[in-house]
PDB file of C-alpha atoms in Angstrom:
ATOM      1  CA  UNK A   4     116.707 104.087 106.372  1.00 74.00           C
ATOM      2  CA  UNK A   5     115.944 101.656 103.774  1.00 89.00           C
ATOM      3  CA  UNK A   6     112.862 103.930 100.910  1.00 93.00           C
ATOM      4  CA  UNK A   7     109.034 103.522 102.541  1.00 97.00           C
ATOM      5  CA  UNK A   8     108.098 105.866  99.996  1.00 98.00           C
ATOM      6  CA  UNK A   9     104.695 107.582  99.004  1.00 98.00           C
ATOM      7  CA  UNK A  10     104.304 108.734  95.019  1.00 98.00           C
ATOM      8  CA  UNK A  11     101.070 109.975  94.283  1.00 98.00           C
ATOM      9  CA  UNK A  12      99.849 109.557  90.240  1.00 98.00           C
ATOM     10  CA  UNK A  13      96.717 110.657  90.918  1.00 98.00           C
ATOM     11  CA  UNK A  14      94.759 113.025  92.816  1.00 98.00           C
ATOM     12  CA  UNK A  15      91.365 114.307  91.203  1.00 97.00           C
ATOM     13  CA  UNK A  16      88.435 113.034  92.172  1.00 95.00           C
ATOM     14  CA  UNK A  17      84.601 111.214  89.660  1.00 92.00           C
ATOM     15  CA  UNK A  18      85.380 114.374  87.202  1.00 90.00           C
ATOM     16  CA  UNK A  19      87.896 114.776  84.818  1.00 85.00           C
ATOM     17  CA  UNK A  20      89.978 118.004  84.544  1.00 92.00           C
ATOM     18  CA  UNK A  21      93.447 118.869  83.106  1.00 93.00           C
ATOM     19  CA  UNK A  22      94.702 119.573  86.742  1.00 94.00           C
ATOM     20  CA  UNK A  23      94.977 116.001  87.639  1.00 96.00           C
ATOM     21  CA  UNK A  24      94.637 112.115  86.967  1.00 97.00           C
ATOM     22  CA  UNK A  25      91.879 110.511  88.645  1.00 97.00           C
ATOM     23  CA  UNK A  26      93.471 108.823  91.939  1.00 97.00           C
ATOM     24  CA  UNK A  27      95.973 106.164  91.853  1.00 98.00           C
ATOM     25  CA  UNK A  28      99.729 106.020  94.175  1.00 98.00           C
ATOM     26  CA  UNK A  29     102.729 103.999  94.791  1.00 98.00           C
ATOM     27  CA  UNK A  30     104.011 103.136  97.688  1.00 98.00           C
ATOM     28  CA  UNK A  31     107.897 102.500  97.816  1.00 98.00           C
ATOM     29  CA  UNK A  32     108.827 100.023 100.022  1.00 97.00           C
ATOM     30  CA  UNK A  33     112.458  98.613 100.052  1.00 94.00           C
ATOM     31  CA  UNK A  34     112.168  98.449  96.275  1.00 95.00           C
ATOM     32  CA  UNK A  35     108.857  96.458  96.509  1.00 97.00           C
ATOM     33  CA  UNK A  36     105.961  98.340  95.195  1.00 98.00           C
ATOM     34  CA  UNK A  37     102.241  98.288  96.034  1.00 98.00           C
ATOM     35  CA  UNK A  38      99.736 100.091  94.097  1.00 98.00           C
ATOM     36  CA  UNK A  39      97.195 102.010  95.624  1.00 98.00           C
ATOM     37  CA  UNK A  40      93.901 102.878  93.067  1.00 98.00           C
ATOM     38  CA  UNK A  41      94.351 102.426  89.398  1.00 98.00           C
ATOM     39  CA  UNK A  42      92.181 105.465  87.810  1.00 97.00           C
ATOM     40  CA  UNK A  43      92.556 106.088  84.524  1.00 96.00           C
ATOM     41  CA  UNK A  44      95.644 107.375  83.706  1.00 95.00           C
ATOM     42  CA  UNK A  45      97.302 105.149  86.287  1.00 97.00           C
ATOM     43  CA  UNK A  46     100.148 103.531  83.460  1.00 96.00           C
ATOM     44  CA  UNK A  47     101.435 106.956  81.775  1.00 96.00           C
ATOM     45  CA  UNK A  48     101.490 108.349  85.877  1.00 97.00           C
ATOM     46  CA  UNK A  49     103.796 105.616  86.760  1.00 97.00           C
ATOM     47  CA  UNK A  50     106.026 105.810  83.679  1.00 96.00           C
ATOM     48  CA  UNK A  51     106.994 109.587  84.774  1.00 96.00           C
ATOM     49  CA  UNK A  52     108.093 107.890  87.970  1.00 96.00           C
ATOM     50  CA  UNK A  53     110.088 106.007  86.203  1.00 94.00           C
ATOM     51  CA  UNK A  54     109.717 103.308  88.595  1.00 96.00           C
ATOM     52  CA  UNK A  55     110.252  99.660  87.683  1.00 94.00           C
ATOM     53  CA  UNK A  56     107.035  97.907  86.861  1.00 93.00           C
ATOM     54  CA  UNK A  57     108.745  94.982  87.245  1.00 95.00           C
ATOM     55  CA  UNK A  58     108.477  95.026  91.291  1.00 97.00           C
ATOM     56  CA  UNK A  59     104.917  96.054  91.216  1.00 98.00           C
ATOM     57  CA  UNK A  60     103.416  92.826  91.525  1.00 98.00           C
ATOM     58  CA  UNK A  61     100.369  93.773  94.541  1.00 98.00           C
ATOM     59  CA  UNK A  62      96.969  96.520  93.215  1.00 98.00           C
ATOM     60  CA  UNK A  63      94.580  97.297  96.175  1.00 98.00           C
ATOM     61  CA  UNK A  64      91.380  98.853  95.131  1.00 98.00           C
ATOM     62  CA  UNK A  65      89.312 100.359  98.005  1.00 98.00           C
ATOM     63  CA  UNK A  66      86.047  99.913  95.821  1.00 98.00           C
ATOM     64  CA  UNK A  67      85.194  99.673  92.451  1.00 98.00           C
ATOM     65  CA  UNK A  68      83.720 103.218  91.454  1.00 97.00           C
ATOM     66  CA  UNK A  69      85.564 103.939  88.178  1.00 97.00           C
ATOM     67  CA  UNK A  70      87.727 106.991  88.849  1.00 97.00           C
ATOM     68  CA  UNK A  71      88.907 104.382  91.162  1.00 98.00           C
ATOM     69  CA  UNK A  72      89.413 101.522  88.891  1.00 98.00           C
ATOM     70  CA  UNK A  73      89.410 102.080  85.280  1.00 98.00           C
ATOM     71  CA  UNK A  74      93.182 102.079  84.968  1.00 98.00           C
ATOM     72  CA  UNK A  75      93.362  98.646  85.691  1.00 98.00           C
ATOM     73  CA  UNK A  76      92.496  97.048  82.507  1.00 97.00           C
ATOM     74  CA  UNK A  77      95.413  99.134  80.668  1.00 97.00           C
ATOM     75  CA  UNK A  78      97.811  98.338  83.021  1.00 98.00           C
ATOM     76  CA  UNK A  79      97.197  94.415  83.021  1.00 98.00           C
ATOM     77  CA  UNK A  80      96.797  94.467  78.976  1.00 97.00           C
ATOM     78  CA  UNK A  81     101.174  97.017  79.444  1.00 97.00           C
ATOM     79  CA  UNK A  82     102.118  94.913  81.628  1.00 97.00           C
ATOM     80  CA  UNK A  83     101.380  91.859  79.665  1.00 96.00           C
ATOM     81  CA  UNK A  84     102.340  93.645  76.152  1.00 96.00           C
ATOM     82  CA  UNK A  85     105.616  94.359  78.255  1.00 95.00           C
ATOM     83  CA  UNK A  86     106.343  90.922  78.268  1.00 95.00           C
ATOM     84  CA  UNK A  87     106.232  90.272  82.133  1.00 97.00           C
ATOM     85  CA  UNK A  88     105.477  86.665  83.432  1.00 97.00           C
ATOM     86  CA  UNK A  89     105.263  87.465  87.471  1.00 97.00           C
ATOM     87  CA  UNK A  90     102.395  86.880  89.160  1.00 98.00           C
ATOM     88  CA  UNK A  91      99.742  89.948  89.645  1.00 98.00           C
ATOM     89  CA  UNK A  92      97.561  90.420  92.728  1.00 98.00           C
ATOM     90  CA  UNK A  93      94.589  92.060  92.413  1.00 98.00           C
ATOM     91  CA  UNK A  94      93.427  93.047  96.412  1.00 98.00           C
ATOM     92  CA  UNK A  95      90.614  94.745  96.008  1.00 98.00           C
ATOM     93  CA  UNK A  96      86.081  93.891  97.754  1.00 98.00           C
ATOM     94  CA  UNK A  97      84.215  91.440  96.651  1.00 96.00           C
ATOM     95  CA  UNK A  98      82.783  91.208  93.142  1.00 96.00           C
ATOM     96  CA  UNK A  99      85.724  92.771  91.612  1.00 98.00           C
ATOM     97  CA  UNK A 100      86.698  89.490  89.677  1.00 97.00           C
ATOM     98  CA  UNK A 101      83.324  88.919  88.902  1.00 97.00           C
ATOM     99  CA  UNK A 102      83.507  92.363  86.937  1.00 97.00           C
ATOM    100  CA  UNK A 103      86.488  92.082  85.474  1.00 97.00           C
ATOM    101  CA  UNK A 104      86.639  88.180  84.480  1.00 96.00           C
ATOM    102  CA  UNK A 105      84.887  89.273  81.944  1.00 97.00           C
ATOM    103  CA  UNK A 106      86.649  91.919  80.296  1.00 96.00           C
ATOM    104  CA  UNK A 107      89.890  89.899  80.683  1.00 96.00           C
ATOM    105  CA  UNK A 108      89.046  87.130  78.761  1.00 95.00           C
ATOM    106  CA  UNK A 109      88.232  89.532  76.031  1.00 96.00           C
ATOM    107  CA  UNK A 110      91.220  92.173  76.242  1.00 96.00           C
ATOM    108  CA  UNK A 111      93.706  89.891  77.168  1.00 94.00           C
ATOM    109  CA  UNK A 112      93.180  86.730  77.244  1.00 90.00           C
ATOM    110  CA  UNK A 113      96.963  85.349  75.605  1.00 91.00           C
ATOM    111  CA  UNK A 114      98.620  87.057  79.241  1.00 96.00           C
ATOM    112  CA  UNK A 115     102.217  85.323  79.603  1.00 97.00           C
ATOM    113  CA  UNK A 116     101.914  85.893  83.467  1.00 98.00           C
ATOM    114  CA  UNK A 117      98.342  84.866  86.226  1.00 97.00           C
ATOM    115  CA  UNK A 118      96.301  88.154  87.766  1.00 98.00           C
ATOM    116  CA  UNK A 119      94.750  86.905  90.970  1.00 98.00           C
ATOM    117  CA  UNK A 120      92.297  88.180  92.260  1.00 98.00           C
ATOM    118  CA  UNK A 121      92.453  88.574  96.006  1.00 98.00           C
ATOM    119  CA  UNK A 122      88.850  89.287  96.765  1.00 98.00           C
ATOM    120  CA  UNK A 123      87.786  91.250 100.588  1.00 98.00           C
ATOM    121  CA  UNK A 124      84.618  92.289 102.730  1.00 96.00           C
ATOM    122  CA  UNK A 125      84.756  95.786 104.099  1.00 97.00           C
ATOM    123  CA  UNK A 126      82.853  95.880 106.576  1.00 95.00           C
ATOM    124  CA  UNK A 127      85.576  94.885 109.606  1.00 97.00           C
ATOM    125  CA  UNK A 128      89.239  95.431 109.588  1.00 98.00           C
ATOM    126  CA  UNK A 129      91.121  92.149 107.725  1.00 98.00           C
ATOM    127  CA  UNK A 130      94.527  91.870 107.597  1.00 98.00           C
ATOM    128  CA  UNK A 131      95.014  91.035 103.643  1.00 98.00           C
ATOM    129  CA  UNK A 132      98.514  91.014 102.985  1.00 98.00           C
ATOM    130  CA  UNK A 133     101.600  90.221 104.909  1.00 98.00           C
ATOM    131  CA  UNK A 134     105.908  89.442 103.810  1.00 96.00           C
ATOM    132  CA  UNK A 135     108.236  89.453 106.204  1.00 93.00           C
ATOM    133  CA  UNK A 136     108.537  93.339 106.259  1.00 93.00           C
ATOM    134  CA  UNK A 137     105.208  94.554 105.536  1.00 97.00           C
ATOM    135  CA  UNK A 138     101.507  93.911 107.134  1.00 98.00           C
ATOM    136  CA  UNK A 139      98.640  95.541 104.986  1.00 98.00           C
ATOM    137  CA  UNK A 140      95.239  95.287 106.830  1.00 98.00           C
ATOM    138  CA  UNK A 141      91.915  97.186 105.582  1.00 98.00           C
ATOM    139  CA  UNK A 142      90.120 100.238 107.372  1.00 98.00           C
ATOM    140  CA  UNK A 143      86.248  99.594 106.913  1.00 98.00           C
ATOM    141  CA  UNK A 144      84.499 103.353 105.228  1.00 98.00           C
ATOM    142  CA  UNK A 145      80.962 104.381 104.536  1.00 97.00           C
ATOM    143  CA  UNK A 146      80.313 105.553 101.102  1.00 98.00           C
ATOM    144  CA  UNK A 147      77.482 104.527  98.197  1.00 96.00           C
ATOM    145  CA  UNK A 148      79.428 101.008  97.681  1.00 96.00           C
ATOM    146  CA  UNK A 149      81.226  98.799 100.065  1.00 97.00           C
ATOM    147  CA  UNK A 150      84.971 100.251 100.382  1.00 98.00           C
ATOM    148  CA  UNK A 151      87.643 100.819 103.142  1.00 98.00           C
ATOM    149  CA  UNK A 152      90.578 102.482 103.075  1.00 98.00           C
ATOM    150  CA  UNK A 153      94.395 100.863 103.676  1.00 98.00           C
ATOM    151  CA  UNK A 154      96.567 100.462 106.858  1.00 98.00           C
ATOM    152  CA  UNK A 155     100.318 100.289 105.236  1.00 98.00           C
ATOM    153  CA  UNK A 156     102.741  98.806 108.762  1.00 98.00           C
ATOM    154  CA  UNK A 157     105.928  98.009 108.906  1.00 97.00           C
ATOM    155  CA  UNK A 158     107.053  95.030 110.894  1.00 95.00           C
ATOM    156  CA  UNK A 159     109.910  96.650 113.981  1.00 91.00           C
ATOM    157  CA  UNK A 160     113.351  95.338 112.475  1.00 89.00           C
ATOM    158  CA  UNK A 161     115.099  93.418 115.070  1.00 89.00           C
ATOM    159  CA  UNK A 162     118.040  95.247 116.949  1.00 90.00           C
ATOM    160  CA  UNK A 163     121.236  95.293 115.240  1.00 91.00           C
ATOM    161  CA  UNK A 164     124.659  93.901 116.940  1.00 92.00           C
ATOM    162  CA  UNK A 165     127.140  96.429 117.984  1.00 91.00           C
ATOM    163  CA  UNK A 166     130.447  94.379 116.324  1.00 93.00           C
ATOM    164  CA  UNK A 167     132.690  95.696 118.637  1.00 93.00           C
ATOM    165  CA  UNK A 168     131.162  94.292 121.666  1.00 90.00           C
ATOM    166  CA  UNK A 169     130.016  91.042 120.409  1.00 89.00           C
ATOM    167  CA  UNK A 170     133.974  90.262 120.179  1.00 89.00           C
ATOM    168  CA  UNK A 171     135.018  91.753 123.101  1.00 88.00           C
ATOM    169  CA  UNK A 172     132.910  89.359 124.958  1.00 86.00           C
ATOM    170  CA  UNK A 173     132.938  86.577 122.615  1.00 89.00           C
ATOM    171  CA  UNK A 174     129.940  86.080 121.873  1.00 90.00           C
ATOM    172  CA  UNK A 175     129.054  82.760 119.783  1.00 91.00           C
ATOM    173  CA  UNK A 176     127.540  83.027 116.680  1.00 90.00           C
ATOM    174  CA  UNK A 177     124.895  80.776 117.291  1.00 90.00           C
ATOM    175  CA  UNK A 178     123.336  83.330 120.479  1.00 89.00           C
ATOM    176  CA  UNK A 179     122.908  86.303 117.654  1.00 90.00           C
ATOM    177  CA  UNK A 180     119.847  85.801 116.382  1.00 91.00           C
ATOM    178  CA  UNK A 181     119.127  85.524 120.206  1.00 91.00           C
ATOM    179  CA  UNK A 182     120.315  88.932 120.626  1.00 89.00           C
ATOM    180  CA  UNK A 183     119.016  90.757 117.803  1.00 90.00           C
ATOM    181  CA  UNK A 184     115.734  89.541 119.475  1.00 89.00           C
ATOM    182  CA  UNK A 185     116.545  91.329 122.527  1.00 90.00           C
ATOM    183  CA  UNK A 186     118.100  88.614 124.207  1.00 92.00           C
ATOM    184  CA  UNK A 187     120.990  88.964 127.216  1.00 92.00           C
ATOM    185  CA  UNK A 188     124.563  87.323 127.237  1.00 90.00           C
ATOM    186  CA  UNK A 189     125.384  85.169 129.516  1.00 90.00           C
ATOM    187  CA  UNK A 190     129.086  84.355 128.922  1.00 90.00           C
ATOM    188  CA  UNK A 191     130.822  80.439 130.128  1.00 91.00           C
ATOM    189  CA  UNK A 192     131.531  82.406 133.653  1.00 89.00           C
ATOM    190  CA  UNK A 193     128.125  82.847 134.229  1.00 89.00           C
ATOM    191  CA  UNK A 194     128.028  86.716 133.761  1.00 91.00           C
ATOM    192  CA  UNK A 195     125.238  88.529 132.422  1.00 91.00           C
ATOM    193  CA  UNK A 196     125.864  91.019 129.702  1.00 90.00           C
ATOM    194  CA  UNK A 197     123.079  93.389 129.077  1.00 89.00           C
ATOM    195  CA  UNK A 198     121.007  93.105 125.564  1.00 92.00           C
ATOM    196  CA  UNK A 199     122.079  96.391 125.890  1.00 92.00           C
ATOM    197  CA  UNK A 200     125.209  96.725 126.287  1.00 89.00           C
ATOM    198  CA  UNK A 201     125.511  94.777 122.671  1.00 88.00           C
ATOM    199  CA  UNK A 202     122.815  95.934 120.712  1.00 92.00           C
ATOM    200  CA  UNK A 203     120.967  99.470 119.288  1.00 93.00           C
ATOM    201  CA  UNK A 204     117.027  99.425 118.446  1.00 90.00           C
ATOM    202  CA  UNK A 205     116.538  99.403 114.631  1.00 89.00           C
ATOM    203  CA  UNK A 206     115.202 102.079 113.575  1.00 90.00           C
ATOM    204  CA  UNK A 207     111.206 102.333 114.516  1.00 93.00           C
ATOM    205  CA  UNK A 208     108.701 101.202 112.311  1.00 96.00           C
ATOM    206  CA  UNK A 209     106.743 103.147 109.624  1.00 97.00           C
ATOM    207  CA  UNK A 210     103.530 103.453 109.250  1.00 98.00           C
ATOM    208  CA  UNK A 211     101.113 104.650 106.097  1.00 98.00           C
ATOM    209  CA  UNK A 212      97.446 105.029 106.244  1.00 98.00           C
ATOM    210  CA  UNK A 213      94.790 105.634 103.034  1.00 98.00           C
ATOM    211  CA  UNK A 214      91.230 106.632 102.896  1.00 98.00           C
ATOM    212  CA  UNK A 215      89.811 106.672 100.585  1.00 92.00           C
ATOM    213  CA  UNK A 216      86.154 107.709  99.752  1.00 95.00           C
ATOM    214  CA  UNK A 217      84.082 108.053 102.960  1.00 98.00           C
ATOM    215  CA  UNK A 218      81.920 110.555 104.199  1.00 98.00           C
ATOM    216  CA  UNK A 219      83.208 111.369 107.557  1.00 98.00           C
ATOM    217  CA  UNK A 220      83.883 108.430 110.339  1.00 97.00           C
ATOM    218  CA  UNK A 221      85.480 109.207 113.725  1.00 97.00           C
ATOM    219  CA  UNK A 222      85.453 105.545 114.038  1.00 97.00           C
ATOM    220  CA  UNK A 223      88.238 105.036 111.803  1.00 98.00           C
ATOM    221  CA  UNK A 224      90.366 106.853 114.372  1.00 98.00           C
ATOM    222  CA  UNK A 225      91.965 103.847 116.932  1.00 97.00           C
ATOM    223  CA  UNK A 226      92.847 102.094 113.735  1.00 98.00           C
ATOM    224  CA  UNK A 227      95.042 104.967 111.898  1.00 98.00           C
ATOM    225  CA  UNK A 228      96.361 106.353 115.825  1.00 98.00           C
ATOM    226  CA  UNK A 229      99.742 107.792 115.532  1.00 98.00           C
ATOM    227  CA  UNK A 230     100.703 107.096 111.986  1.00 98.00           C
ATOM    228  CA  UNK A 231     103.144 108.295 110.103  1.00 98.00           C
ATOM    229  CA  UNK A 232     101.293 109.850 106.861  1.00 98.00           C
ATOM    230  CA  UNK A 233      97.622 109.751 106.730  1.00 98.00           C
ATOM    231  CA  UNK A 234      95.979 110.400 102.828  1.00 98.00           C
ATOM    232  CA  UNK A 235      92.471 111.292 103.406  1.00 98.00           C
ATOM    233  CA  UNK A 236      90.072 113.036 100.917  1.00 98.00           C
ATOM    234  CA  UNK A 237      89.184 115.975 100.903  1.00 98.00           C
ATOM    235  CA  UNK A 238      86.563 116.570  98.058  1.00 98.00           C
ATOM    236  CA  UNK A 239      85.056 119.339  99.381  1.00 98.00           C
ATOM    237  CA  UNK A 240      85.372 122.895 101.454  1.00 98.00           C
ATOM    238  CA  UNK A 241      83.244 123.196 104.578  1.00 97.00           C
ATOM    239  CA  UNK A 242      81.306 125.589 102.607  1.00 97.00           C
ATOM    240  CA  UNK A 243      79.723 122.573 100.105  1.00 97.00           C
ATOM    241  CA  UNK A 244      79.473 120.280 103.594  1.00 97.00           C
ATOM    242  CA  UNK A 245      75.503 118.933 102.311  1.00 97.00           C
ATOM    243  CA  UNK A 246      76.870 117.679  98.759  1.00 97.00           C
ATOM    244  CA  UNK A 247      79.928 116.125 100.842  1.00 97.00           C
ATOM    245  CA  UNK A 248      76.763 114.672 102.587  1.00 97.00           C
ATOM    246  CA  UNK A 249      74.706 113.919  99.709  1.00 97.00           C
ATOM    247  CA  UNK A 250      77.789 111.926  97.725  1.00 97.00           C
ATOM    248  CA  UNK A 251      78.707 110.371 101.247  1.00 98.00           C
ATOM    249  CA  UNK A 252      82.758 112.098 101.062  1.00 98.00           C
ATOM    250  CA  UNK A 253      84.766 114.062 103.382  1.00 98.00           C
ATOM    251  CA  UNK A 254      85.403 118.027 104.202  1.00 98.00           C
ATOM    252  CA  UNK A 255      89.032 119.786 104.194  1.00 98.00           C
ATOM    253  CA  UNK A 256      88.177 120.804 107.721  1.00 98.00           C
ATOM    254  CA  UNK A 257      86.707 116.924 108.556  1.00 98.00           C
ATOM    255  CA  UNK A 258      89.778 115.526 107.171  1.00 98.00           C
ATOM    256  CA  UNK A 259      91.286 117.854 108.952  1.00 98.00           C
ATOM    257  CA  UNK A 260      89.742 116.062 112.757  1.00 98.00           C
ATOM    258  CA  UNK A 261      90.110 113.445 111.882  1.00 98.00           C
ATOM    259  CA  UNK A 262      93.820 113.369 111.608  1.00 98.00           C
ATOM    260  CA  UNK A 263      94.049 115.395 114.796  1.00 98.00           C
ATOM    261  CA  UNK A 264      92.312 112.985 116.504  1.00 98.00           C
ATOM    262  CA  UNK A 265      94.345 110.094 115.753  1.00 98.00           C
ATOM    263  CA  UNK A 266      97.566 112.149 116.855  1.00 98.00           C
ATOM    264  CA  UNK A 267      98.768 111.410 112.719  1.00 98.00           C
ATOM    265  CA  UNK A 268     102.750 113.127 111.817  1.00 98.00           C
ATOM    266  CA  UNK A 269     101.506 114.152 108.274  1.00 98.00           C
ATOM    267  CA  UNK A 270      98.047 114.947 106.723  1.00 98.00           C
ATOM    268  CA  UNK A 271      97.870 114.505 102.872  1.00 98.00           C
ATOM    269  CA  UNK A 272      95.223 115.458 101.233  1.00 98.00           C
ATOM    270  CA  UNK A 273      93.174 114.676  98.050  1.00 98.00           C
ATOM    271  CA  UNK A 274      90.523 113.229  95.971  1.00 98.00           C
ATOM    272  CA  UNK A 275      89.116 117.724  94.815  1.00 98.00           C
ATOM    273  CA  UNK A 276      86.058 118.115  93.272  1.00 97.00           C
ATOM    274  CA  UNK A 277      86.163 119.680  89.666  1.00 96.00           C
ATOM    275  CA  UNK A 278      84.528 122.709  91.003  1.00 96.00           C
ATOM    276  CA  UNK A 279      88.090 123.644  92.675  1.00 96.00           C
ATOM    277  CA  UNK A 280      90.120 125.674  90.222  1.00 92.00           C
ATOM    278  CA  UNK A 281      92.307 126.632  93.380  1.00 93.00           C
ATOM    279  CA  UNK A 282      92.843 123.723  96.083  1.00 96.00           C
ATOM    280  CA  UNK A 283      95.078 126.194  98.618  1.00 96.00           C
ATOM    281  CA  UNK A 284      90.789 126.594 100.431  1.00 97.00           C
ATOM    282  CA  UNK A 285      91.269 123.148 101.300  1.00 98.00           C
ATOM    283  CA  UNK A 286      94.845 123.454 102.629  1.00 98.00           C
ATOM    284  CA  UNK A 287      93.701 126.290 104.479  1.00 98.00           C
ATOM    285  CA  UNK A 288      90.306 124.667 105.863  1.00 98.00           C
ATOM    286  CA  UNK A 289      92.975 121.195 106.453  1.00 98.00           C
ATOM    287  CA  UNK A 290      96.151 123.242 107.977  1.00 98.00           C
ATOM    288  CA  UNK A 291      93.511 125.552 110.745  1.00 98.00           C
ATOM    289  CA  UNK A 292      92.875 122.466 112.063  1.00 98.00           C
ATOM    290  CA  UNK A 293      95.724 120.309 111.347  1.00 98.00           C
ATOM    291  CA  UNK A 294      98.883 122.480 111.017  1.00 98.00           C
ATOM    292  CA  UNK A 295     100.954 120.044 109.278  1.00 98.00           C
ATOM    293  CA  UNK A 296      98.878 119.389 105.775  1.00 98.00           C
ATOM    294  CA  UNK A 297     100.151 119.563 102.632  1.00 98.00           C
ATOM    295  CA  UNK A 298      98.195 119.321  98.860  1.00 98.00           C
ATOM    296  CA  UNK A 299      98.170 116.051  97.096  1.00 98.00           C
ATOM    297  CA  UNK A 300      99.403 117.012  93.989  1.00 97.00           C
ATOM    298  CA  UNK A 301     100.982 114.070  90.377  1.00 98.00           C
ATOM    299  CA  UNK A 302     104.264 113.343  91.023  1.00 97.00           C
ATOM    300  CA  UNK A 303     104.362 114.261  94.701  1.00 98.00           C
ATOM    301  CA  UNK A 304     106.993 111.897  96.322  1.00 98.00           C
ATOM    302  CA  UNK A 305     106.486 111.646 100.359  1.00 98.00           C
ATOM    303  CA  UNK A 306     109.465 110.388 102.008  1.00 97.00           C
ATOM    304  CA  UNK A 307     107.738 108.216 104.788  1.00 95.00           C
TER     305      UNK A 307
END
């Protein structure tokens, strides 16, 4: 099966600690790299993964708080120093270009490549990227400023041809695309050969949902229902629920409730508050509601 991997580069929240880097992730889809958020230290962490910088052409920024975007300028500058020539597309909420354009003009005014800001609204789901194998749709969230998550979904691939059966029935080459897409084959004698005899199903399409930062929102459940992997922020423990509400964040228990209601296959929690020196309390709370929960940590790679 081709790659669909999540790499955690940083899983801390706004206050820096020696334990965690600021939020950033990379999704590797068939060797195409998609960055999700870009906090301080992201480019250092990216180097540690040994993923190829040249395969990263799209960066998705959830919102314009510094712990999710302060690393972007440095990353863009480093790409220039490396002699990058391919375009870089930054997908971010409205206002990102106005914020970053002056800094790029000052610090990166002789880049050998183009940076394009693809801005979007955050009040309703919108498909903001698509290629032959993948779509990316925004997930509206509620935070202290416009914010959204992202739903990455593979497109279902056509069925696989069973070569021995195609040869047995002498199927012409020009019929193969129709058969891959579910059509039966009719022989010159009029015999109908069912598609199930000629093909086997492709592997199910995979999906990943990223939700950070947000207050507890049951409204997202329908959109993320059944995803293979959900990353949901779990900034606070339930004992700090008043602080979570005040800062528009989620507790670990609430993240577990979202995963349970959505019927996801696995939950990763992250965006940990600096107040917790041992995040096992957060894992315990989320796992009590949704057992298939793991803690995010730097350099964690999850095969989806």
